[in-house]
PDB file of C-alpha atoms in Angstrom:
ATOM      1  CA  MET A   1      71.907 138.576 121.455  1.00 48.00           C
ATOM      2  CA  THR A   2      72.235 135.856 118.853  1.00 51.00           C
ATOM      3  CA  GLU A   3      75.175 133.520 118.676  1.00 55.00           C
ATOM      4  CA  THR A   4      77.140 133.306 115.474  1.00 55.00           C
ATOM      5  CA  ALA A   5      76.710 129.860 113.970  1.00 55.00           C
ATOM      6  CA  LYS A   6      79.918 127.893 113.779  1.00 59.00           C
ATOM      7  CA  PRO A   7      80.878 126.798 110.259  1.00 59.00           C
ATOM      8  CA  LYS A   8      80.277 123.138 109.576  1.00 66.00           C
ATOM      9  CA  PRO A   9      83.476 121.085 109.480  1.00 68.00           C
ATOM     10  CA  GLN A  10      84.458 120.170 105.945  1.00 76.00           C
ATOM     11  CA  PRO A  11      84.605 116.452 105.097  1.00 83.00           C
ATOM     12  CA  ILE A  12      88.043 115.004 104.464  1.00 84.00           C
ATOM     13  CA  ARG A  13      88.133 113.253 101.101  1.00 91.00           C
ATOM     14  CA  ASP A  14      90.704 110.662 100.062  1.00 89.00           C
ATOM     15  CA  ALA A  15      92.872 111.846  97.178  1.00 94.00           C
ATOM     16  CA  GLY A  16      95.816 110.779  95.078  1.00 95.00           C
ATOM     17  CA  THR A  17      98.558 112.832  93.405  1.00 95.00           C
ATOM     18  CA  LEU A  18     101.112 111.585  90.897  1.00 96.00           C
ATOM     19  CA  ILE A  19     104.584 113.071  90.419  1.00 96.00           C
ATOM     20  CA  LEU A  20     106.127 111.997  87.122  1.00 96.00           C
ATOM     21  CA  ILE A  21     109.933 112.007  87.092  1.00 95.00           C
ATOM     22  CA  ASP A  22     112.082 112.097  83.972  1.00 94.00           C
ATOM     23  CA  ARG A  23     115.455 110.598  84.882  1.00 90.00           C
ATOM     24  CA  SER A  24     116.777 110.313  81.325  1.00 88.00           C
ATOM     25  CA  GLU A  25     119.281 113.134  81.876  1.00 86.00           C
ATOM     26  CA  THR A  26     121.843 113.904  84.585  1.00 87.00           C
ATOM     27  CA  GLU A  27     119.431 116.008  86.640  1.00 91.00           C
ATOM     28  CA  PRO A  28     115.909 114.619  87.197  1.00 93.00           C
ATOM     29  CA  LYS A  29     112.919 116.665  86.098  1.00 95.00           C
ATOM     30  CA  VAL A  30     109.354 116.571  87.410  1.00 96.00           C
ATOM     31  CA  LEU A  31     106.080 117.366  85.671  1.00 96.00           C
ATOM     32  CA  MET A  32     104.078 120.250  87.144  1.00 94.00           C
ATOM     33  CA  GLY A  33     100.917 121.986  86.017  1.00 91.00           C
ATOM     34  CA  LYS A  34      99.671 125.531  86.550  1.00 90.00           C
ATOM     35  CA  ARG A  35      96.099 125.692  87.840  1.00 89.00           C
ATOM     36  CA  HIS A  36      93.572 128.023  86.238  1.00 84.00           C
ATOM     37  CA  SER A  37      93.476 131.468  87.863  1.00 74.00           C
ATOM     38  CA  ALA A  38      89.696 131.142  88.346  1.00 74.00           C
ATOM     39  CA  SER A  39      89.918 127.772  90.094  1.00 73.00           C
ATOM     40  CA  PRO A  40      88.283 127.727  93.564  1.00 69.00           C
ATOM     41  CA  PHE A  41      91.144 125.565  94.862  1.00 70.00           C
ATOM     42  CA  MET A  42      94.755 126.803  94.701  1.00 74.00           C
ATOM     43  CA  PRO A  43      94.178 129.231  91.788  1.00 75.00           C
ATOM     44  CA  GLY A  44      97.224 130.051  89.698  1.00 80.00           C
ATOM     45  CA  LYS A  45      99.494 127.710  91.668  1.00 87.00           C
ATOM     46  CA  PHE A  46     101.859 125.146  90.188  1.00 91.00           C
ATOM     47  CA  VAL A  47     100.954 121.675  91.454  1.00 91.00           C
ATOM     48  CA  PHE A  48     101.413 117.986  90.806  1.00 92.00           C
ATOM     49  CA  PRO A  49      98.375 116.555  88.980  1.00 93.00           C
ATOM     50  CA  GLY A  50      95.883 114.847  91.276  1.00 91.00           C
ATOM     51  CA  GLY A  51      92.444 114.823  92.836  1.00 90.00           C
ATOM     52  CA  ARG A  52      89.944 112.971  94.971  1.00 92.00           C
ATOM     53  CA  VAL A  53      89.180 109.269  94.840  1.00 93.00           C
ATOM     54  CA  GLU A  54      85.984 108.390  92.964  1.00 91.00           C
ATOM     55  CA  ALA A  55      83.800 105.288  93.307  1.00 88.00           C
ATOM     56  CA  ALA A  56      84.886 103.798  89.972  1.00 88.00           C
ATOM     57  CA  ASP A  57      88.560 103.906  91.024  1.00 88.00           C
ATOM     58  CA  GLY A  58      87.990 100.970  93.377  1.00 86.00           C
ATOM     59  CA  LYS A  59      86.629  98.841  90.529  1.00 87.00           C
ATOM     60  CA  VAL A  60      89.556  99.115  88.121  1.00 89.00           C
ATOM     61  CA  ASN A  61      91.490  96.021  87.117  1.00 88.00           C
ATOM     62  CA  VAL A  62      95.227  96.649  86.959  1.00 90.00           C
ATOM     63  CA  ALA A  63      98.058  95.254  84.896  1.00 87.00           C
ATOM     64  CA  GLY A  64     100.475  95.441  87.826  1.00 89.00           C
ATOM     65  CA  VAL A  65     100.264  96.049  91.567  1.00 92.00           C
ATOM     66  CA  TYR A  66     102.273  98.091  94.065  1.00 93.00           C
ATOM     67  CA  ALA A  67     105.469  96.827  95.605  1.00 94.00           C
ATOM     68  CA  PRO A  68     104.557  95.099  98.913  1.00 95.00           C
ATOM     69  CA  HIS A  69     106.031  97.878 101.086  1.00 95.00           C
ATOM     70  CA  VAL A  70     104.000 100.538  99.248  1.00 94.00           C
ATOM     71  CA  GLU A  71     100.762  98.584  99.679  1.00 94.00           C
ATOM     72  CA  ARG A  72     101.539  98.051 103.366  1.00 95.00           C
ATOM     73  CA  ARG A  73     102.190 101.718 104.141  1.00 95.00           C
ATOM     74  CA  LEU A  74      99.055 102.824 102.315  1.00 95.00           C
ATOM     75  CA  GLN A  75      97.034 100.800 104.838  1.00 94.00           C
ATOM     76  CA  GLU A  76      98.584 102.429 107.906  1.00 92.00           C
ATOM     77  CA  ARG A  77      96.737 105.067 109.958  1.00 92.00           C
ATOM     78  CA  VAL A  78      93.412 104.621 108.116  1.00 87.00           C
ATOM     79  CA  GLN A  79      90.031 103.373 109.260  1.00 88.00           C
ATOM     80  CA  ARG A  80      88.982 100.015 107.786  1.00 88.00           C
ATOM     81  CA  PRO A  81      92.144  99.478 105.715  1.00 85.00           C
ATOM     82  CA  SER A  82      91.909  97.188 102.701  1.00 88.00           C
ATOM     83  CA  ILE A  83      93.944  96.363  99.629  1.00 90.00           C
ATOM     84  CA  SER A  84      91.197  97.597  97.295  1.00 90.00           C
ATOM     85  CA  ARG A  85      91.043 100.931  99.107  1.00 92.00           C
ATOM     86  CA  ALA A  86      94.835 101.283  99.047  1.00 94.00           C
ATOM     87  CA  ARG A  87      94.855 100.627  95.315  1.00 93.00           C
ATOM     88  CA  ALA A  88      92.098 103.194  94.758  1.00 94.00           C
ATOM     89  CA  TYR A  89      94.445 105.947  95.996  1.00 95.00           C
ATOM     90  CA  GLY A  90      96.987 105.226  93.280  1.00 95.00           C
ATOM     91  CA  LEU A  91      94.360 104.651  90.629  1.00 95.00           C
ATOM     92  CA  ALA A  92      92.814 108.021  91.445  1.00 95.00           C
ATOM     93  CA  ALA A  93      96.237 109.607  90.946  1.00 96.00           C
ATOM     94  CA  ILE A  94      96.644 107.856  87.577  1.00 95.00           C
ATOM     95  CA  ARG A  95      93.139 108.821  86.442  1.00 94.00           C
ATOM     96  CA  GLU A  96      93.530 112.461  87.520  1.00 94.00           C
ATOM     97  CA  LEU A  97      96.861 112.679  85.716  1.00 95.00           C
ATOM     98  CA  ALA A  98      95.122 111.494  82.541  1.00 93.00           C
ATOM     99  CA  GLU A  99      92.182 113.879  82.961  1.00 93.00           C
ATOM    100  CA  GLU A 100      94.347 116.916  83.690  1.00 93.00           C
ATOM    101  CA  THR A 101      97.287 116.323  81.338  1.00 94.00           C
ATOM    102  CA  GLY A 102      96.343 113.650  78.788  1.00 94.00           C
ATOM    103  CA  ILE A 103      99.189 111.428  80.035  1.00 94.00           C
ATOM    104  CA  LEU A 104      98.170 107.797  80.625  1.00 95.00           C
ATOM    105  CA  VAL A 105     100.288 105.643  82.937  1.00 94.00           C
ATOM    106  CA  GLY A 106      99.997 101.943  82.222  1.00 92.00           C
ATOM    107  CA  ASP A 107     100.868  98.943  80.069  1.00 91.00           C
ATOM    108  CA  ARG A 108     100.104  98.544  76.354  1.00 88.00           C
ATOM    109  CA  GLU A 109     101.017  94.849  76.309  1.00 86.00           C
ATOM    110  CA  SER A 110      98.413  93.484  78.749  1.00 83.00           C
ATOM    111  CA  GLY A 111      95.491  93.177  76.342  1.00 77.00           C
ATOM    112  CA  PRO A 112      92.277  95.217  76.108  1.00 83.00           C
ATOM    113  CA  PHE A 113      91.201  97.244  79.136  1.00 82.00           C
ATOM    114  CA  ALA A 114      87.513  97.306  80.112  1.00 83.00           C
ATOM    115  CA  SER A 115      86.550 100.713  81.545  1.00 84.00           C
ATOM    116  CA  PRO A 116      84.481 100.544  84.765  1.00 84.00           C
ATOM    117  CA  GLY A 117      83.009 104.003  84.101  1.00 79.00           C
ATOM    118  CA  SER A 118      83.235 107.004  81.805  1.00 83.00           C
ATOM    119  CA  THR A 119      86.155 108.536  83.719  1.00 87.00           C
ATOM    120  CA  TRP A 120      88.315 105.588  82.599  1.00 88.00           C
ATOM    121  CA  ASP A 121      87.203 105.492  78.960  1.00 89.00           C
ATOM    122  CA  SER A 122      90.373 107.237  77.736  1.00 90.00           C
ATOM    123  CA  PHE A 123      92.440 104.218  78.845  1.00 87.00           C
ATOM    124  CA  ALA A 124      90.189 101.807  76.940  1.00 88.00           C
ATOM    125  CA  GLU A 125      90.311 104.015  73.847  1.00 90.00           C
ATOM    126  CA  ALA A 126      94.119 104.244  73.976  1.00 89.00           C
ATOM    127  CA  GLU A 127      94.455 100.524  74.784  1.00 91.00           C
ATOM    128  CA  VAL A 128      96.447 101.310  77.931  1.00 90.00           C
ATOM    129  CA  PHE A 129      95.932  99.005  80.920  1.00 91.00           C
ATOM    130  CA  PRO A 130      96.417 101.019  84.161  1.00 93.00           C
ATOM    131  CA  SER A 131      99.276  99.751  86.327  1.00 93.00           C
ATOM    132  CA  LEU A 132     100.320 100.539  89.895  1.00 95.00           C
ATOM    133  CA  GLU A 133     103.632  98.727  89.581  1.00 94.00           C
ATOM    134  CA  SER A 134     105.731 101.847  88.996  1.00 93.00           C
ATOM    135  CA  LEU A 135     104.180 103.945  91.802  1.00 96.00           C
ATOM    136  CA  THR A 136     106.184 104.759  94.939  1.00 96.00           C
ATOM    137  CA  LEU A 137     104.594 106.488  97.950  1.00 97.00           C
ATOM    138  CA  ILE A 138     106.499 109.704  98.691  1.00 96.00           C
ATOM    139  CA  ALA A 139     104.311 111.443 101.301  1.00 96.00           C
ATOM    140  CA  ARG A 140     100.830 111.776 102.773  1.00 95.00           C
ATOM    141  CA  ALA A 141      99.176 114.998 103.938  1.00 93.00           C
ATOM    142  CA  ILE A 142      95.799 116.067 105.322  1.00 90.00           C
ATOM    143  CA  THR A 143      94.525 119.568 104.557  1.00 86.00           C
ATOM    144  CA  PRO A 144      94.303 121.634 107.796  1.00 82.00           C
ATOM    145  CA  THR A 145      90.966 122.570 109.326  1.00 77.00           C
ATOM    146  CA  GLY A 146      89.358 125.820 108.193  1.00 71.00           C
ATOM    147  CA  ARG A 147      90.099 125.314 104.507  1.00 71.00           C
ATOM    148  CA  PRO A 148      87.177 125.291 102.009  1.00 73.00           C
ATOM    149  CA  ARG A 149      88.205 121.847 100.766  1.00 78.00           C
ATOM    150  CA  ARG A 150      90.022 119.165 102.733  1.00 83.00           C
ATOM    151  CA  PHE A 151      91.831 116.127 101.399  1.00 86.00           C
ATOM    152  CA  ASP A 152      93.769 113.183 102.778  1.00 91.00           C
ATOM    153  CA  ALA A 153      96.224 113.111  99.891  1.00 93.00           C
ATOM    154  CA  ARG A 154      98.728 110.421  99.005  1.00 96.00           C
ATOM    155  CA  PHE A 155     101.640 111.696  96.920  1.00 97.00           C
ATOM    156  CA  PHE A 156     103.032 109.059  94.565  1.00 97.00           C
ATOM    157  CA  ALA A 157     106.010 109.214  92.230  1.00 96.00           C
ATOM    158  CA  ALA A 158     106.593 107.250  89.047  1.00 95.00           C
ATOM    159  CA  ASP A 159     109.282 107.276  86.382  1.00 94.00           C
ATOM    160  CA  ALA A 160     108.263 108.787  83.048  1.00 94.00           C
ATOM    161  CA  SER A 161     109.035 105.420  81.441  1.00 93.00           C
ATOM    162  CA  ALA A 162     105.685 104.235  82.876  1.00 94.00           C
ATOM    163  CA  ILE A 163     103.798 106.464  80.406  1.00 94.00           C
ATOM    164  CA  GLY A 164     101.728 104.304  78.056  1.00 92.00           C
ATOM    165  CA  ALA A 165     100.150 106.987  75.875  1.00 91.00           C
ATOM    166  CA  ARG A 166      99.558 110.726  75.548  1.00 91.00           C
ATOM    167  CA  LYS A 167      96.379 112.493  74.502  1.00 89.00           C
ATOM    168  CA  GLU A 168      96.809 115.930  72.981  1.00 89.00           C
ATOM    169  CA  GLY A 169      94.612 118.977  73.544  1.00 88.00           C
ATOM    170  CA  VAL A 170      93.865 118.405  77.235  1.00 88.00           C
ATOM    171  CA  VAL A 171      95.833 121.351  78.634  1.00 84.00           C
ATOM    172  CA  THR A 172      94.272 124.559  77.290  1.00 82.00           C
ATOM    173  CA  PRO A 173      93.726 128.150  78.514  1.00 85.00           C
ATOM    174  CA  ASP A 174      90.239 127.128  79.713  1.00 84.00           C
ATOM    175  CA  ALA A 175      91.169 123.791  81.312  1.00 80.00           C
ATOM    176  CA  GLU A 176      91.867 122.951  84.954  1.00 87.00           C
ATOM    177  CA  LEU A 177      95.582 123.065  84.171  1.00 88.00           C
ATOM    178  CA  VAL A 178      96.540 125.808  81.736  1.00 89.00           C
ATOM    179  CA  GLU A 179     100.242 124.987  81.411  1.00 91.00           C
ATOM    180  CA  LEU A 180     102.545 121.980  81.844  1.00 92.00           C
ATOM    181  CA  VAL A 181     106.278 122.204  82.534  1.00 93.00           C
ATOM    182  CA  TRP A 182     109.082 119.697  83.048  1.00 95.00           C
ATOM    183  CA  VAL A 183     111.448 121.302  85.558  1.00 95.00           C
ATOM    184  CA  THR A 184     114.367 120.304  87.757  1.00 95.00           C
ATOM    185  CA  LEU A 185     113.730 120.245  91.484  1.00 94.00           C
ATOM    186  CA  ALA A 186     115.664 123.500  91.848  1.00 95.00           C
ATOM    187  CA  GLU A 187     113.568 125.139  89.128  1.00 95.00           C
ATOM    188  CA  ALA A 188     110.375 123.806  90.705  1.00 93.00           C
ATOM    189  CA  ARG A 189     111.173 125.578  93.980  1.00 93.00           C
ATOM    190  CA  THR A 190     111.155 128.935  92.171  1.00 94.00           C
ATOM    191  CA  LEU A 191     107.556 128.491  90.983  1.00 94.00           C
ATOM    192  CA  ASP A 192     104.442 129.723  92.793  1.00 89.00           C
ATOM    193  CA  LEU A 193     103.749 126.612  94.875  1.00 92.00           C
ATOM    194  CA  PRO A 194     101.281 125.690  97.614  1.00 88.00           C
ATOM    195  CA  ASN A 195     103.122 125.163 100.903  1.00 89.00           C
ATOM    196  CA  ILE A 196     102.480 121.427 100.964  1.00 90.00           C
ATOM    197  CA  THR A 197     103.780 121.041  97.404  1.00 92.00           C
ATOM    198  CA  ALA A 198     107.034 122.747  98.392  1.00 93.00           C
ATOM    199  CA  THR A 199     107.284 120.433 101.404  1.00 93.00           C
ATOM    200  CA  VAL A 200     106.734 117.309  99.316  1.00 94.00           C
ATOM    201  CA  LEU A 201     109.370 118.508  96.841  1.00 94.00           C
ATOM    202  CA  GLY A 202     111.852 118.336  99.689  1.00 93.00           C
ATOM    203  CA  ASP A 203     110.710 114.813 100.540  1.00 94.00           C
ATOM    204  CA  LEU A 204     111.015 113.823  96.892  1.00 95.00           C
ATOM    205  CA  ALA A 205     114.581 115.132  96.694  1.00 94.00           C
ATOM    206  CA  GLU A 206     115.514 112.980  99.692  1.00 94.00           C
ATOM    207  CA  ARG A 207     113.894 109.895  98.190  1.00 93.00           C
ATOM    208  CA  ILE A 208     115.628 110.332  94.848  1.00 91.00           C
ATOM    209  CA  GLU A 209     118.939 110.665  96.699  1.00 90.00           C
ATOM    210  CA  GLU A 210     118.300 107.600  98.877  1.00 91.00           C
ATOM    211  CA  GLY A 211     116.728 105.453  96.172  1.00 89.00           C
ATOM    212  CA  LEU A 212     113.228 106.039  94.871  1.00 86.00           C
ATOM    213  CA  GLU A 213     112.120 102.406  94.895  1.00 86.00           C
ATOM    214  CA  ARG A 214     113.607 101.465  98.278  1.00 89.00           C
ATOM    215  CA  ASP A 215     111.492 100.439 101.269  1.00 92.00           C
ATOM    216  CA  LEU A 216     111.819 103.613 103.364  1.00 93.00           C
ATOM    217  CA  ALA A 217     109.650 105.391 105.932  1.00 93.00           C
ATOM    218  CA  VAL A 218     107.127 107.811 104.406  1.00 94.00           C
ATOM    219  CA  PRO A 219     106.495 111.341 105.806  1.00 94.00           C
ATOM    220  CA  PHE A 220     102.943 111.992 107.005  1.00 94.00           C
ATOM    221  CA  TYR A 221     101.652 115.525 107.611  1.00 92.00           C
ATOM    222  CA  PRO A 222      98.388 115.201 109.594  1.00 86.00           C
ATOM    223  CA  LYS A 223      97.958 118.995 109.656  1.00 82.00           C
ATOM    224  CA  GLY A 224      99.273 119.917 106.227  1.00 73.00           C
ATOM    225  CA  SER A 225     102.519 121.865 106.039  1.00 69.00           C
ATOM    226  CA  SER A 226     102.164 123.238 109.598  1.00 75.00           C
ATOM    227  CA  GLY A 227     105.358 121.547 110.697  1.00 74.00           C
ATOM    228  CA  VAL A 228     103.882 118.404 112.275  1.00 85.00           C
ATOM    229  CA  ARG A 229     105.741 115.566 110.569  1.00 88.00           C
ATOM    230  CA  GLU A 230     105.283 111.913 111.394  1.00 89.00           C
ATOM    231  CA  LEU A 231     106.471 108.765 109.656  1.00 88.00           C
ATOM    232  CA  LEU A 232     104.542 105.828 108.243  1.00 89.00           C
TER     233      LEU A 232
END
């Protein structure tokens, strides 16, 4: 009798997600994208733009840095914490937002930006210098075991005023995100969401109520949306 081979554990990859918030009207709105129905990860779901950290993200010069409390919390509960690694999380979120939506977060008054790799060329072309200054850490979550892809994701929020440029034609029927919507938090809850996205929406609502930029404890979900909630 042969034993069934156990599946190999999936590596956990660092990732960053960016929630843009438009607070120009009475009720805040957030930007969400619908993933392609053929995507191997969360097909057809509405999500916040984001993805895994890449090597070039740790080599990006920035026009502005995190608030001290954000940088401090990003270094908690990680192996070999460093400022450069903490900044790579937010830079990955900014880069992924640009790749998936064409929206570039950064400063247009800080001079020319030198791209450290092809994934950052759009910022150089648009003369937008990436900046972490507007990013607030809202939550952190690790994908549960047994999933085909696992991420240690940091969920950031930034006001829409941090947008430095927009590139058209990125969201198409054949792209990773096939639709973008600006919705209120109540409207967002009615969309087809991954469980962790719905959970982070609740955290975001609390932070907006308490003060988005304040130095407050950050929820950490070490097993995804399973109900285990710790604080950083």
